[in-house]
Coordinates of N, CA and C in Angstrom, one line a residue:
X1 N -227.4 -86.8 -52.2 CA -227.9 -85.8 -53.2 C -227.7 -86.3 -54.6
X2 N -228.1 -85.6 -55.6 CA -227.9 -85.9 -57.0 C -226.7 -85.2 -57.6
X3 N -225.9 -84.6 -56.7 CA -224.7 -83.8 -57.2 C -223.6 -84.8 -57.5
X4 N -223.3 -85.0 -58.8 CA -222.3 -85.9 -59.2 C -220.9 -85.2 -59.5
X5 N -220.9 -83.9 -59.1 CA -219.6 -83.1 -59.3 C -218.8 -83.0 -58.0
X6 N -219.5 -82.8 -56.9 CA -218.8 -82.7 -55.6 C -219.5 -83.6 -54.7
X7 N -218.8 -84.8 -54.3 CA -219.4 -85.7 -53.5 C -219.7 -85.2 -52.1
X8 N -220.8 -85.6 -51.5 CA -221.1 -85.2 -50.1 C -220.0 -85.5 -49.1
X9 N -219.4 -86.7 -49.3 CA -218.4 -87.1 -48.4 C -217.2 -86.1 -48.4
X10 N -216.9 -85.6 -49.6 CA -215.8 -84.6 -49.7 C -216.2 -83.4 -48.9
X11 N -217.4 -82.9 -49.1 CA -217.9 -81.7 -48.4 C -217.8 -81.9 -46.9
X12 N -218.3 -83.0 -46.5 CA -218.3 -83.3 -45.0 C -216.9 -83.3 -44.5
X13 N -215.9 -83.9 -45.2 CA -214.5 -83.9 -44.8 C -214.0 -82.5 -44.7
X14 N -214.3 -81.6 -45.7 CA -213.9 -80.2 -45.6 C -214.5 -79.5 -44.4
X15 N -215.8 -79.8 -44.2 CA -216.4 -79.1 -43.0 C -215.7 -79.5 -41.7
X16 N -215.4 -80.8 -41.6 CA -214.7 -81.3 -40.4 C -213.4 -80.6 -40.2
X17 N -212.7 -80.5 -41.3 CA -211.3 -79.8 -41.3 C -211.4 -78.4 -40.9
X18 N -212.4 -77.7 -41.5 CA -212.6 -76.2 -41.1 C -213.0 -76.1 -39.7
X19 N -214.0 -76.9 -39.3 CA -214.5 -76.8 -37.9 C -213.3 -77.1 -36.9
X20 N -212.5 -78.1 -37.2 CA -211.4 -78.4 -36.3 C -210.4 -77.2 -36.2
X21 N -210.4 -76.3 -37.2 CA -209.6 -75.1 -37.2 C -210.3 -74.0 -36.6
X22 N -211.4 -74.3 -35.8 CA -212.2 -73.4 -35.1 C -212.9 -72.3 -36.0
X23 N -213.2 -72.7 -37.2 CA -214.0 -71.9 -38.1 C -215.4 -72.2 -38.0
X24 N -216.3 -71.2 -38.0 CA -217.7 -71.4 -38.0 C -218.2 -71.8 -39.4
X25 N -219.0 -72.9 -39.4 CA -219.5 -73.4 -40.7 C -221.0 -73.3 -40.7
X26 N -221.5 -72.9 -41.8 CA -223.0 -72.9 -42.1 C -223.2 -73.7 -43.3
X27 N -223.8 -74.9 -43.1 CA -223.8 -75.9 -44.2 C -225.3 -76.3 -44.4
X28 N -225.7 -76.4 -45.6 CA -227.1 -76.8 -45.9 C -227.0 -77.8 -47.0
X29 N -227.5 -79.0 -46.8 CA -227.6 -80.0 -47.8 C -229.0 -80.0 -48.4
X30 N -229.1 -79.9 -49.7 CA -230.3 -79.9 -50.4 C -230.5 -81.3 -51.1
X31 N -231.2 -82.1 -50.3 CA -231.4 -83.5 -50.8 C -232.0 -83.6 -52.2
X32 N -231.5 -84.5 -53.0 CA -232.0 -84.7 -54.3 C -231.6 -83.7 -55.3
X33 N -230.8 -82.7 -55.0 CA -230.5 -81.6 -55.9 C -229.1 -81.9 -56.6
X34 N -229.0 -81.3 -57.8 CA -227.7 -81.4 -58.5 C -226.8 -80.3 -58.0
X35 N -225.7 -80.2 -58.6 CA -224.7 -79.1 -58.2 C -225.2 -77.7 -58.5
X36 N -226.1 -77.6 -59.4 CA -226.6 -76.3 -59.9 C -227.9 -75.8 -59.2
X37 N -227.8 -75.5 -58.0 CA -228.9 -75.2 -57.1 C -229.7 -74.0 -57.6
X38 N -229.0 -73.0 -58.3 CA -229.7 -71.8 -58.7 C -230.7 -72.1 -59.9
X39 N -230.6 -73.3 -60.5 CA -231.5 -73.7 -61.5 C -232.7 -74.4 -60.9
X40 N -232.5 -75.1 -59.8 CA -233.6 -75.9 -59.3 C -234.3 -75.4 -58.0
X41 N -233.5 -74.8 -57.2 CA -234.1 -74.3 -55.9 C -233.6 -72.8 -55.6
X42 N -233.7 -72.0 -56.7 CA -233.2 -70.7 -56.6 C -233.7 -69.9 -55.4
X43 N -235.0 -69.9 -55.2 CA -235.6 -69.1 -54.1 C -235.0 -69.5 -52.7
X44 N -234.9 -70.8 -52.5 CA -234.4 -71.3 -51.2 C -232.9 -70.9 -51.0
X45 N -232.2 -71.0 -52.1 CA -230.7 -70.6 -52.0 C -230.6 -69.1 -51.8
X46 N -231.4 -68.3 -52.5 CA -231.3 -66.8 -52.3 C -231.8 -66.4 -50.9
X47 N -232.8 -67.1 -50.4 CA -233.2 -66.8 -49.0 C -232.1 -67.2 -48.0
X48 N -231.5 -68.3 -48.2 CA -230.5 -68.8 -47.3 C -229.3 -67.8 -47.3
X49 N -228.9 -67.4 -48.5 CA -227.7 -66.4 -48.6 C -228.1 -65.1 -48.0
X50 N -229.3 -64.6 -48.3 CA -229.8 -63.4 -47.7 C -229.8 -63.4 -46.2
X51 N -230.3 -64.5 -45.6 CA -230.3 -64.6 -44.1 C -228.8 -64.6 -43.6
X52 N -227.9 -65.3 -44.3 CA -226.5 -65.3 -43.8 C -225.9 -63.9 -43.9
X53 N -226.2 -63.2 -45.0 CA -225.7 -61.8 -45.2 C -226.2 -60.9 -44.1
X54 N -227.5 -61.0 -43.8 CA -228.1 -60.2 -42.8 C -227.5 -60.5 -41.4
X55 N -227.2 -61.7 -41.1 CA -226.6 -62.1 -39.8 C -225.2 -61.6 -39.8
X56 N -224.5 -61.7 -40.9 CA -223.1 -61.2 -40.9 C -223.0 -59.7 -40.7
X57 N -224.0 -59.0 -41.3 CA -224.0 -57.6 -41.2 C -224.2 -57.2 -39.7
X58 N -225.2 -57.9 -39.0 CA -225.4 -57.6 -37.6 C -224.2 -57.9 -36.8
X59 N -223.6 -59.0 -37.1 CA -222.4 -59.4 -36.3 C -221.2 -58.4 -36.5
X60 N -221.1 -57.9 -37.7 CA -220.0 -56.9 -38.0 C -220.3 -55.6 -37.3
X61 N -221.6 -55.2 -37.3 CA -222.0 -53.9 -36.7 C -221.8 -54.1 -35.2
X62 N -222.1 -55.2 -34.6 CA -222.0 -55.4 -33.2 C -220.5 -55.4 -32.8
X63 N -219.7 -56.0 -33.6 CA -218.2 -56.0 -33.3 C -217.6 -54.6 -33.4
X64 N -218.1 -53.9 -34.4 CA -217.6 -52.5 -34.5 C -218.0 -51.6 -33.4
X65 N -219.2 -51.8 -32.8 CA -219.6 -51.0 -31.7 C -218.9 -51.3 -30.4
X66 N -218.2 -52.4 -30.3 CA -217.5 -52.8 -29.1 C -216.0 -52.4 -29.2
X67 N -215.6 -51.7 -30.2 CA -214.2 -51.3 -30.3 C -213.9 -50.0 -29.5

């Protein structure tokens, strides 16, 4: 990517560490983009976050109904 603030290798290392701690990871690399995605691919980022929030809401509701 064109992100010169947080190297992809650093992010991948963090993802591996979190995954090894059995955390669920949702990762999207936006090729050719800088660190400031909201300026360059705002719609895609908003859609991605919206989808994640909707999924989290459904998961939370499902977990609550099984208590």
